[in-house]
Amino acid sequence: MSKIILETRSLTKHYGGVHALEDANFTLLDGEHVAVVGDNGAGKSTFVRQITGVEQRTAGQIFFDGAEVNHGGPLEARESGIETVFQTLALADDLDVPSNLYLGREIIKFNLGPFSILDRKAMKARTLEALQKTAVKIPNVDNPIRNMSGGQRQCVAIARAAAFASKLIIMDEPTAALGVQETAQVENIIRGLKERGVPLILVSHNLRQVFDLVDRIVVFRRGRIVASLRSDETDGNDIVSYITGVKGNADAAVA
Amino acid sequence: MAKTDSGLGGLKYDPSKRARPPELNVFFALVGIVVIFEVLGRLIYGDSFLFNTRDNVDTLFNNQRLQVIILQVSIVGIIALGVTQVIITGGIDLSSGSIVGATAMITMSFAQTWLVNGNPNPKAIFGEAWMDLPVIVPVVVGLSCGMIAGLINGALIAYTRIPPFIATLGMMVSARGLSKWWSNGNPISFPTEGYAAIGKGLNPVLIFVGLAILFYCIMNYTKYGKHCYAIGSNEDAARMSGINVKNHKILVYAIAGTLAAAAAIVVSSKNLTAQAGMGVMYELDAIAMAVIGGISLQGGRGSILGTVLGALIFGVIISGFTFLKLDAFYQEMVKGVIIVGAVVLDQWRQQSRARGK
Ligand SMILES: Nc1ncnc2c1ncn2[C@@H]1O[C@H](COP(=O)(O)OP(=O)(O)OP(=O)(O)O)[C@@H](O)[C@H]1O
Ligand SMILES: [Mg+2]
């Protein structure tokens, strides 16, 4: 059995009186792809924000790669090897693709502090390499990404996460508002990650997609994890009944 | 999986059909405006705007007029280089004109000579011990003043999160107050020969061009430049990517302040005097140059090259109005129209881009 890459114990987040996340016990194995599903407001994004250090949790523990972690911000999480594709994408529209991939971690030719000279050739070459792996369609990577389609932009954000050979990738609704083709493209990238053995947490409302892609499905309901099911041992109706609360309760066993 | 050809993922891409760089449009505008003045000049006065028409001078162009144009825009152009960086990060700097006034007063006080025609300097600010200092002293003092003013602007904007418009408006008023208080409103004159040499002849142009090349390189080839565009484009994304947005903003405003001080040194040296009212409206002229040069006030777009071209357009228009013997009132009115027009043009461009045209 492969080792556990991420584990949360009794992870809890309250926003004032709102119990957005309660006592979440979650484990992710190395190389495993897990989907997080649940109704609007079930606490999925909240869960992601705690793991990625965007917010500070109310209670509980997070173990990552064998040690307990306390990420003070998204940067620390990224440096420890967690790459995130946020719902908002976090792209700079006026910059070209290489600049976006390397934003905040530029390759430097000559170090002069803040005025360090950029190695644009190296960044472009590695960007093309990274993008080819993702099979994204972009006519010219030197154009600002402002003019690119939603799918292309999404792919740039995902390629950025995928390129930096990280230990864990989290995607919060990466295909929301994407067309059929673009969605297929993103799904291809995710399959590529699976082949490379990079573990993934995928937040999604698309059950068809979830069953296609992941090993395990974790259902959130009203801030609690109510089910954790292997995708080949369950079906859509089963998941829906957990999501809607027909089945399961807060004490459901968690793998 | 799709195969990769010229574009990624098999998409066709024809590099020869790339969109024109926006600077080229600004350049065309510059040429167009010169042609308009040329035609008007020939129609109204039978005189040429661009070419030499005097028999006793053997040059193709009217070099005198061209010199006046570039000399005129050099000083405000230096400020515009800093303003360009500020606007690219999504900010605005209204304080540069007042920083020119305050630093000119302070700098000139350290640049005075003791004996004027054998008599003690009638405008002396400090005692004899502070006179005839090597030129490096006023220059360093001046640049430091500008930098400090810029640091204050930047720190206010980064840490109190007040809008740049308000922070620099405060600095604009305060720095102007300082320049009036400094010598109770009296002009400061009689600089050392060394100081006077800075702004002699075409030196202001050389300084402007040198700084423009320096900042062109910085904005295009360094991390600093990349981060300016990133912050102006999407500040949250920049922060999430690990850019220290606060420090970067402070640095940008400090550079803008330092450039305003450089302009103050050049203009006070050129005029051999400093007055409390120096630099009034320079901030707006500098912003106008950047805007004419195609900068986007939303941040993220614009360039040093565009601003230099914008500065030239600005100079050509002023000079063209003088050439057509139009009153200064008209010049100011039209200047306002041009600024607003350039911003409206930018909005249209953005809207048509959004519609995919
Ligand atoms: N900053 C906040 N302050 C107060 N309440 C919040 C905050 N963020 C989230 N919440 C609340 O926490 C709950 C969980 O929100 P969350 O964003 O995690 O839902 P979600 O499962 O991601 O939903 P969706 O599918 O719509 O993205 C919601 O009731 C939401 O209103
Ligand atoms: Mg969400």
XYZ file of C-alpha atoms and ligand atoms in Angstrom:
644
model
C 0.000 0.000 0.000
C 1.367 3.427 -0.846
C 1.951 5.925 1.894
C -0.402 8.617 3.075
C 0.449 11.998 1.535
C -2.241 14.132 3.178
C -4.267 13.583 6.310
C -6.575 15.879 8.223
C -7.724 15.068 11.754
C -10.836 16.747 13.129
C -10.295 19.676 10.760
C -12.799 22.357 11.744
C -13.522 25.855 10.452
C -16.075 28.271 11.869
C -16.846 31.656 10.357
C -18.290 33.340 13.409
C -21.413 31.284 13.995
C -21.251 29.461 10.655
C -19.877 25.958 11.095
C -18.561 25.658 7.552
C -16.394 22.651 8.276
C -16.831 20.251 11.184
C -14.506 17.510 12.326
C -13.265 16.501 8.902
C -11.120 13.370 8.885
C -9.663 12.908 5.446
C -6.800 10.887 4.052
C -5.187 10.879 0.638
C -2.721 8.241 -0.503
C 0.253 9.021 -2.671
C -0.788 8.841 -6.307
C -4.465 8.671 -5.451
C -7.080 10.850 -7.137
C -9.982 11.821 -4.903
C -13.051 13.853 -5.750
C -14.776 16.101 -3.250
C -18.473 16.503 -3.992
C -21.411 18.074 -2.214
C -24.116 20.672 -2.515
C -23.457 24.382 -2.722
C -22.230 25.589 0.614
C -21.358 22.092 1.812
C -17.879 23.252 2.789
C -15.776 21.980 -0.111
C -13.984 25.223 -0.863
C -13.611 25.861 2.843
C -11.868 22.502 3.153
C -9.548 23.422 0.281
C -8.770 26.815 1.781
C -7.664 25.237 5.052
C -5.306 22.794 3.346
C -3.793 25.420 1.064
C -3.172 27.865 3.878
C -5.391 30.559 2.383
C -7.262 30.620 5.690
C -6.344 29.540 9.210
C -8.359 26.659 10.625
C -10.385 26.848 13.838
C -9.282 23.440 15.117
C -7.776 20.151 14.005
C -4.534 18.984 12.506
C -3.138 18.670 8.996
C -0.396 16.200 8.145
C 1.336 16.504 4.821
C 4.077 14.285 3.471
C 4.732 12.688 6.819
C 4.789 15.736 9.071
C 2.266 18.033 10.715
C 2.037 21.348 8.850
C 0.831 24.825 9.725
C 0.795 26.794 6.507
C 0.665 30.512 7.222
C -0.286 31.341 3.642
C -0.702 29.956 0.129
C 2.972 30.555 -0.552
C 4.136 28.262 2.230
C 1.783 25.570 1.034
C 3.153 25.960 -2.482
C 6.717 25.778 -1.297
C 5.958 22.558 0.560
C 4.715 21.075 -2.723
C 0.968 21.762 -2.789
C -0.095 23.392 -6.062
C -3.632 24.743 -6.248
C -5.885 25.745 -9.112
C -8.229 28.147 -7.365
C -11.759 28.781 -8.544
C -10.559 32.288 -9.470
C -7.549 30.920 -11.439
C -5.153 33.614 -10.150
C -3.770 34.576 -13.561
C -2.388 37.933 -14.664
C -4.332 38.698 -17.841
C -1.849 41.131 -19.344
C 1.077 38.740 -19.161
C 1.911 36.015 -21.645
C 1.820 32.323 -20.857
C 5.444 31.853 -19.729
C 5.220 34.873 -17.436
C 2.102 33.442 -15.839
C 3.615 30.009 -15.352
C 6.680 31.494 -13.727
C 5.001 34.339 -11.873
C 6.728 34.735 -8.527
C 9.314 32.061 -9.354
C 10.991 33.491 -12.433
C 14.141 31.936 -13.826
C 16.938 34.431 -13.348
C 19.887 34.919 -15.658
C 21.721 37.414 -13.518
C 20.902 38.180 -9.902
C 20.453 41.875 -9.106
C 17.886 41.617 -6.318
C 14.559 43.034 -7.448
C 16.162 44.083 -10.733
C 17.377 40.583 -11.562
C 17.573 39.885 -15.289
C 15.016 37.338 -16.449
C 15.943 34.311 -18.503
C 13.026 34.597 -20.908
C 14.300 31.959 -23.313
C 14.556 29.297 -20.632
C 11.116 30.150 -19.267
C 9.563 29.960 -22.711
C 11.252 26.671 -23.556
C 10.120 25.048 -20.326
C 6.635 26.487 -20.734
C 6.297 24.887 -24.150
C 7.491 21.626 -22.654
C 4.961 21.819 -19.852
C 2.119 22.773 -22.166
C 2.840 19.967 -24.583
C 2.352 17.512 -21.755
C -1.094 18.962 -21.160
C -2.131 18.916 -24.819
C -3.604 22.374 -24.484
C -4.299 24.325 -27.659
C -2.733 27.776 -27.630
C -1.883 29.512 -30.908
C 0.905 31.660 -29.537
C 2.211 31.585 -25.993
C 3.717 35.068 -26.402
C 0.281 36.691 -26.521
C -1.216 38.046 -23.320
C -3.668 35.521 -21.949
C -6.430 38.155 -21.809
C -7.549 37.215 -25.289
C -7.553 33.496 -24.712
C -10.648 31.379 -24.316
C -11.865 30.270 -20.927
C -10.626 26.770 -21.608
C -7.202 27.939 -22.652
C -6.873 30.111 -19.565
C -8.033 27.266 -17.391
C -5.453 25.037 -19.029
C -2.730 27.592 -18.376
C -3.648 27.638 -14.686
C -3.716 23.853 -14.597
C -0.496 23.518 -16.575
C 1.132 25.867 -14.091
C 0.094 23.631 -11.221
C 1.068 20.493 -13.111
C 4.394 21.841 -14.333
C 5.901 22.390 -10.940
C 6.150 18.684 -10.194
C 4.479 19.126 -6.872
C 3.507 16.511 -4.312
C -0.180 17.348 -4.395
C -2.503 19.171 -6.759
C -5.826 20.606 -5.682
C -8.358 21.819 -8.226
C -11.460 23.696 -7.151
C -14.093 23.230 -9.867
C -11.636 23.379 -12.754
C -14.272 22.734 -15.405
C -17.051 24.968 -14.133
C -18.283 27.099 -17.028
C -16.205 25.268 -19.628
C -17.424 23.919 -22.947
C -17.479 20.247 -23.853
C -14.144 20.325 -25.630
C -12.412 22.393 -23.001
C -13.726 20.125 -20.281
C -12.365 17.105 -22.137
C -9.038 18.879 -22.382
C -8.874 19.514 -18.654
C -9.862 15.921 -18.006
C -7.003 14.783 -20.222
C -4.591 16.799 -18.138
C -5.936 15.128 -15.022
C -5.440 11.701 -16.587
C -1.878 12.706 -17.365
C -1.344 13.543 -13.714
C -2.671 10.146 -12.770
C -0.151 8.502 -15.081
C 2.614 10.557 -13.537
C 1.476 9.462 -10.096
C 0.721 12.962 -8.799
C -2.033 12.835 -6.160
C -5.050 15.051 -6.748
C -8.032 16.470 -4.919
C -10.730 17.452 -7.398
C -13.670 19.562 -6.289
C -16.457 19.106 -8.792
C -20.228 19.168 -9.244
C -20.008 17.006 -12.331
C -20.666 13.421 -11.244
C -20.094 11.969 -14.717
C -16.642 13.513 -14.687
C -15.954 12.385 -11.151
C -16.767 8.760 -11.952
C -14.612 8.958 -15.076
C -11.565 10.320 -13.380
C -11.055 9.495 -9.739
C -10.377 6.521 -7.495
C -12.438 7.654 -4.572
C -15.295 10.049 -3.907
C -15.686 11.979 -0.672
C -19.093 13.504 -0.023
C -19.501 16.676 2.028
C -22.826 17.613 3.540
C -23.400 20.620 5.767
C -19.750 20.913 6.656
C -19.236 17.257 7.429
C -17.768 14.344 5.513
C -20.666 11.915 5.211
C -19.192 9.313 2.884
C -15.985 8.127 1.331
C -16.557 5.587 -1.400
C -14.395 3.889 -4.009
C -15.763 5.009 -7.348
C -15.897 1.444 -8.692
C -17.981 0.312 -5.713
C -20.686 2.941 -5.943
C -22.869 4.674 -8.503
C -24.416 8.028 -9.221
C -27.653 7.380 -7.367
C -25.752 6.314 -4.303
C -23.631 9.482 -4.318
C -26.676 11.694 -4.902
C -28.470 10.179 -1.945
C -25.484 10.979 0.243
C -25.291 14.514 -1.152
C -28.972 15.144 -0.500
C -28.942 13.465 2.892
C -31.243 10.585 2.024
C -28.440 8.287 3.023
C -25.669 8.577 5.571
C -25.082 10.686 8.607
C -22.230 12.626 10.085
C -20.771 9.542 11.736
C -20.211 7.674 8.495
C -17.038 5.669 8.393
C -14.192 7.354 6.598
C -11.531 5.414 4.804
C -3.714 13.465 -27.592
C -3.346 16.307 -30.023
C -0.038 16.820 -31.739
C 1.832 20.047 -31.482
C 2.649 21.964 -34.625
C 3.493 25.614 -35.010
C 1.004 26.720 -32.389
C 0.363 24.440 -29.447
C -2.054 21.564 -29.835
C -2.131 21.758 -33.629
C -3.646 25.234 -33.802
C -2.542 27.209 -36.819
C -0.633 30.330 -36.050
C 0.719 32.837 -38.513
C 3.366 35.043 -36.886
C 3.284 37.507 -39.791
C -0.310 38.388 -38.888
C 0.503 39.353 -35.317
C -1.414 42.278 -33.931
C 0.464 45.554 -34.322
C 2.276 46.555 -31.155
C 0.366 49.501 -29.635
C 3.497 51.667 -29.773
C 3.307 51.566 -33.554
C -0.132 53.199 -33.429
C 1.258 55.925 -31.195
C 4.087 56.413 -33.654
C 1.614 56.754 -36.521
C -0.292 59.307 -34.477
C 2.937 61.237 -33.985
C 3.625 61.241 -37.713
C 0.028 62.205 -38.445
C 0.114 65.169 -36.087
C 3.389 66.419 -37.567
C 1.858 66.194 -41.044
C -1.222 68.154 -39.908
C 0.927 70.991 -38.562
C 3.056 70.910 -41.705
C -0.025 71.256 -43.914
C -1.663 73.917 -41.735
C 1.597 75.880 -41.609
C 1.974 75.850 -45.354
C -1.672 76.769 -45.922
C -1.907 79.558 -43.366
C 1.582 81.078 -43.262
C 3.333 79.463 -46.206
C 5.922 78.244 -43.720
C 7.125 74.741 -42.935
C 6.734 73.157 -39.488
C 9.299 70.442 -39.895
C 11.691 71.591 -42.607
C 14.178 74.404 -42.711
C 12.993 77.350 -44.833
C 15.728 79.838 -44.056
C 18.359 80.385 -46.728
C 21.180 81.242 -44.371
C 21.031 77.849 -42.636
C 22.106 74.722 -44.459
C 20.013 71.939 -42.906
C 17.122 69.867 -44.151
C 15.021 70.072 -41.001
C 14.210 73.005 -38.814
C 16.697 71.837 -36.205
C 15.980 74.768 -33.949
C 12.329 73.820 -33.643
C 13.116 70.140 -33.164
C 15.543 71.027 -30.391
C 12.975 73.162 -28.652
C 10.479 70.308 -28.827
C 12.713 67.664 -27.306
C 14.167 70.057 -24.745
C 10.656 71.035 -23.720
C 9.504 67.488 -23.140
C 12.696 66.143 -21.580
C 12.094 67.454 -18.091
C 8.483 66.378 -17.748
C 9.449 63.273 -19.729
C 11.773 62.214 -16.909
C 8.809 62.405 -14.524
C 6.630 60.538 -16.999
C 9.037 57.584 -16.895
C 8.230 57.146 -13.201
C 4.545 57.857 -13.647
C 4.448 55.143 -16.308
C 5.691 52.550 -13.837
C 3.197 53.708 -11.231
C 0.257 53.525 -13.643
C 1.322 50.103 -14.936
C 1.055 48.763 -11.379
C -2.482 50.162 -11.279
C -1.708 53.303 -9.283
C -1.462 57.014 -9.974
C 0.955 59.695 -8.786
C -0.341 63.240 -8.426
C 2.567 64.411 -6.286
C 5.374 64.561 -8.848
C 4.930 68.256 -9.691
C 5.055 69.261 -6.053
C 8.018 66.974 -5.422
C 9.766 68.875 -8.228
C 9.031 72.143 -6.419
C 10.169 70.968 -2.992
C 13.301 69.154 -4.150
C 14.296 72.019 -6.427
C 14.179 74.398 -3.436
C 16.099 72.075 -1.134
C 18.612 71.010 -3.768
C 19.324 74.546 -4.875
C 20.080 75.520 -1.281
C 22.960 73.055 -1.312
C 24.117 74.098 -4.772
C 24.684 77.798 -4.176
C 27.918 79.660 -4.738
C 29.167 82.117 -2.083
C 30.528 84.910 -4.222
C 28.428 86.406 -6.988
C 30.486 88.977 -8.944
C 32.678 89.394 -5.857
C 29.764 90.035 -3.505
C 28.228 87.522 -1.102
C 25.296 85.636 -2.632
C 22.213 87.772 -1.975
C 19.973 84.704 -2.069
C 22.081 82.563 0.257
C 20.039 80.112 2.316
C 22.805 78.688 4.476
C 26.054 80.203 5.817
C 29.347 80.386 3.988
C 30.394 76.922 5.169
C 27.525 75.424 3.149
C 28.397 77.185 -0.072
C 30.332 75.959 -3.102
C 29.844 72.302 -2.216
C 30.873 69.726 -4.798
C 28.040 69.072 -7.223
C 27.535 65.549 -5.903
C 26.162 66.939 -2.617
C 23.069 68.718 -3.990
C 22.457 65.874 -6.409
C 22.481 63.252 -3.667
C 20.433 65.451 -1.332
C 17.902 66.107 -4.088
C 17.509 62.504 -5.183
C 17.182 61.436 -1.539
C 14.417 63.975 -0.944
C 12.471 62.683 -3.917
C 13.025 59.116 -2.851
C 11.819 59.806 0.687
C 8.680 61.496 -0.630
C 8.102 58.475 -2.866
C 8.702 56.076 0.020
C 6.077 57.914 2.055
C 3.627 57.680 -0.870
C 4.345 53.995 -1.312
C 4.171 53.128 2.380
C 0.851 54.971 2.742
C -0.596 53.114 -0.214
C 0.790 49.706 0.748
C 0.066 49.737 4.463
C -2.971 51.952 5.013
C -4.644 50.800 1.785
C -5.862 54.305 1.008
C -6.275 54.795 -2.748
C -3.129 56.066 -4.521
C -5.149 59.041 -5.734
C -5.688 60.246 -2.155
C -2.246 59.391 -0.810
C -0.418 61.219 -3.570
C -2.910 64.083 -3.476
C -1.914 64.576 0.157
C 1.744 64.534 -0.812
C 1.016 66.981 -3.618
C -0.427 69.521 -1.191
C 2.137 68.952 1.560
C 5.191 69.040 -0.691
C 3.955 72.261 -2.264
C 3.560 73.685 1.221
C 7.090 72.630 2.065
C 8.505 74.337 -1.007
C 6.761 77.594 -0.075
C 7.867 77.378 3.554
C 11.484 76.521 2.739
C 12.620 80.076 1.903
C 9.485 81.980 2.794
C 8.536 82.061 -0.841
C 11.789 83.595 -2.033
C 13.488 82.159 -5.084
C 16.876 80.512 -4.555
C 19.492 81.372 -7.136
C 23.166 81.526 -8.125
C 24.239 77.908 -8.256
C 27.828 76.718 -8.604
C 29.212 76.247 -12.092
C 29.249 72.509 -11.578
C 25.546 72.459 -10.763
C 24.679 74.797 -13.595
C 26.411 72.413 -16.008
C 23.859 69.664 -15.388
C 21.059 71.312 -17.335
C 23.166 73.155 -19.906
C 22.442 72.907 -23.594
C 21.041 69.592 -24.654
C 22.024 67.834 -21.416
C 18.389 67.502 -20.284
C 17.676 65.578 -23.470
C 20.653 63.284 -22.903
C 19.563 62.638 -19.326
C 15.997 61.924 -20.438
C 17.075 59.572 -23.206
C 19.560 57.807 -20.916
C 16.950 57.274 -18.208
C 14.374 56.191 -20.780
C 16.730 53.504 -22.113
C 17.565 52.388 -18.571
C 13.928 52.018 -17.567
C 12.973 50.501 -20.898
C 15.437 47.705 -20.117
C 14.282 47.423 -16.509
C 10.614 47.175 -17.464
C 11.253 44.632 -20.203
C 14.038 42.438 -18.957
C 13.892 42.328 -15.167
C 11.801 40.742 -12.470
C 10.841 44.220 -11.267
C 9.247 45.076 -14.605
C 7.432 41.758 -14.836
C 6.016 42.221 -11.355
C 4.832 45.758 -12.194
C 2.708 44.360 -15.003
C 1.559 41.408 -12.888
C 0.373 43.626 -10.027
C -1.418 46.020 -12.356
C -3.011 43.120 -14.153
C -4.259 41.107 -11.180
C -3.077 42.084 -7.736
C -4.570 39.034 -6.015
C -2.909 36.674 -8.460
C 0.386 38.450 -7.934
C 0.050 38.066 -4.187
C -0.928 34.401 -4.449
C 2.072 33.811 -6.688
C 4.345 34.980 -3.936
C 5.148 38.494 -5.096
C 5.583 40.849 -2.161
C 3.054 43.346 -3.462
C 3.503 45.837 -0.611
C 7.268 46.104 -0.977
C 6.978 46.281 -4.719
C 4.562 49.195 -4.576
C 6.810 51.059 -2.157
C 9.721 50.532 -4.540
C 7.698 51.761 -7.522
C 6.633 54.986 -5.801
C 10.169 55.522 -4.478
C 11.509 55.265 -8.034
C 8.818 57.676 -9.255
C 9.744 60.139 -6.500
C 13.431 59.837 -7.318
C 12.740 60.515 -10.995
C 10.689 63.580 -10.069
C 13.698 64.752 -8.057
C 15.949 64.136 -11.049
C 13.649 66.343 -13.094
C 13.833 68.974 -10.340
C 17.619 68.963 -10.473
C 17.643 69.303 -14.249
C 15.077 72.096 -14.373
C 16.582 74.137 -11.527
C 20.029 73.753 -13.043
C 18.753 74.744 -16.467
C 16.937 77.810 -15.101
C 19.747 78.630 -12.642
C 17.108 79.192 -10.001
C 14.517 77.400 -7.900
C 11.093 78.766 -7.070
C 8.312 77.548 -4.840
C 5.986 77.319 -7.822
C 8.252 75.099 -9.879
C 6.667 72.008 -11.375
C 3.051 73.100 -11.030
C 0.950 70.909 -13.347
C 3.936 68.743 -14.244
C 2.167 65.735 -12.719
C -0.734 66.173 -15.108
C 1.525 66.715 -18.099
C 3.442 63.568 -17.165
C 0.234 61.549 -16.826
C -0.912 62.997 -20.155
C 2.292 61.835 -21.846
C 1.795 58.312 -20.508
C -1.868 58.298 -21.495
C -1.151 59.597 -25.003
C 1.518 56.892 -25.176
C -1.184 54.261 -24.821
C -0.994 53.345 -21.154
C -4.092 51.857 -19.551
C -5.222 53.616 -16.389
C -6.558 50.255 -15.181
C -2.974 49.080 -14.957
C -1.181 46.158 -16.540
C -0.675 47.782 -19.935
C 1.615 50.451 -21.311
C 5.312 50.839 -21.903
C 8.266 53.164 -21.555
C 8.586 53.368 -25.347
C 4.923 54.373 -25.585
C 5.435 57.103 -23.013
C 8.500 58.466 -24.820
C 6.433 58.648 -28.016
C 3.584 60.192 -26.021
C 6.012 62.804 -24.727
C 7.068 63.618 -28.282
C 3.445 63.989 -29.381
C 2.900 66.266 -26.419
C 5.913 68.386 -27.384
C 4.931 68.527 -31.044
C 1.442 69.728 -30.173
C 2.691 72.495 -27.872
C 5.295 73.551 -30.390
C 2.811 73.295 -33.239
C 0.410 75.626 -31.476
C 3.169 78.142 -30.938
C 4.112 77.731 -34.598
C 0.525 78.461 -35.616
C 0.660 81.472 -33.276
C -2.252 80.270 -31.165
C -2.666 81.700 -27.700
C -1.507 79.790 -24.613
C -5.151 79.577 -23.487
C -5.984 77.465 -26.498
C -2.985 75.292 -25.798
C -4.240 74.486 -22.326
C -7.789 73.881 -23.461
C -6.647 71.557 -26.207
C -4.250 69.798 -23.819
C -7.219 68.896 -21.646
C -9.155 67.633 -24.649
C -6.203 65.494 -25.732
C -5.851 63.876 -22.300
C -9.527 63.002 -22.082
C -9.522 61.927 -25.716
C -6.625 59.529 -25.148
C -8.406 57.924 -22.199
C -11.644 57.595 -24.172
C -9.667 56.002 -26.984
C -8.199 53.518 -24.499
C -11.683 52.624 -23.255
C -12.901 52.070 -26.804
C -9.930 49.890 -27.566
C -10.686 47.777 -24.516
C -14.354 47.466 -25.355
C -13.717 46.495 -28.938
C -11.142 43.987 -27.722
C -13.748 42.539 -25.382
C -16.119 42.174 -28.326
C -13.372 40.312 -30.125
C -12.943 42.790 -32.977
N -15.505 33.958 4.672
C -16.673 33.416 5.077
N -17.396 34.003 6.045
C -18.556 33.466 6.465
N -19.091 32.355 5.966
C -18.415 31.734 4.992
C -17.174 32.223 4.488
N -16.743 31.385 3.533
C -17.666 30.417 3.426
N -18.666 30.612 4.298
C -19.817 29.728 4.479
O -19.346 28.425 4.687
C -20.158 27.499 4.033
C -19.324 26.617 3.132
O -18.880 27.388 2.015
P -17.957 26.810 0.863
O -17.497 27.928 0.039
O -16.934 25.926 1.468
O -18.992 25.931 0.033
P -18.730 25.014 -1.222
O -19.005 23.615 -0.777
O -17.426 25.294 -1.820
O -19.888 25.475 -2.182
P -19.901 25.687 -3.777
O -20.198 24.353 -4.364
O -21.038 26.618 -3.992
O -18.580 26.248 -4.181
C -21.242 28.289 3.336
O -22.402 28.266 4.132
C -20.676 29.671 3.241
O -21.718 30.614 3.275
Mg -16.675 26.219 -3.721
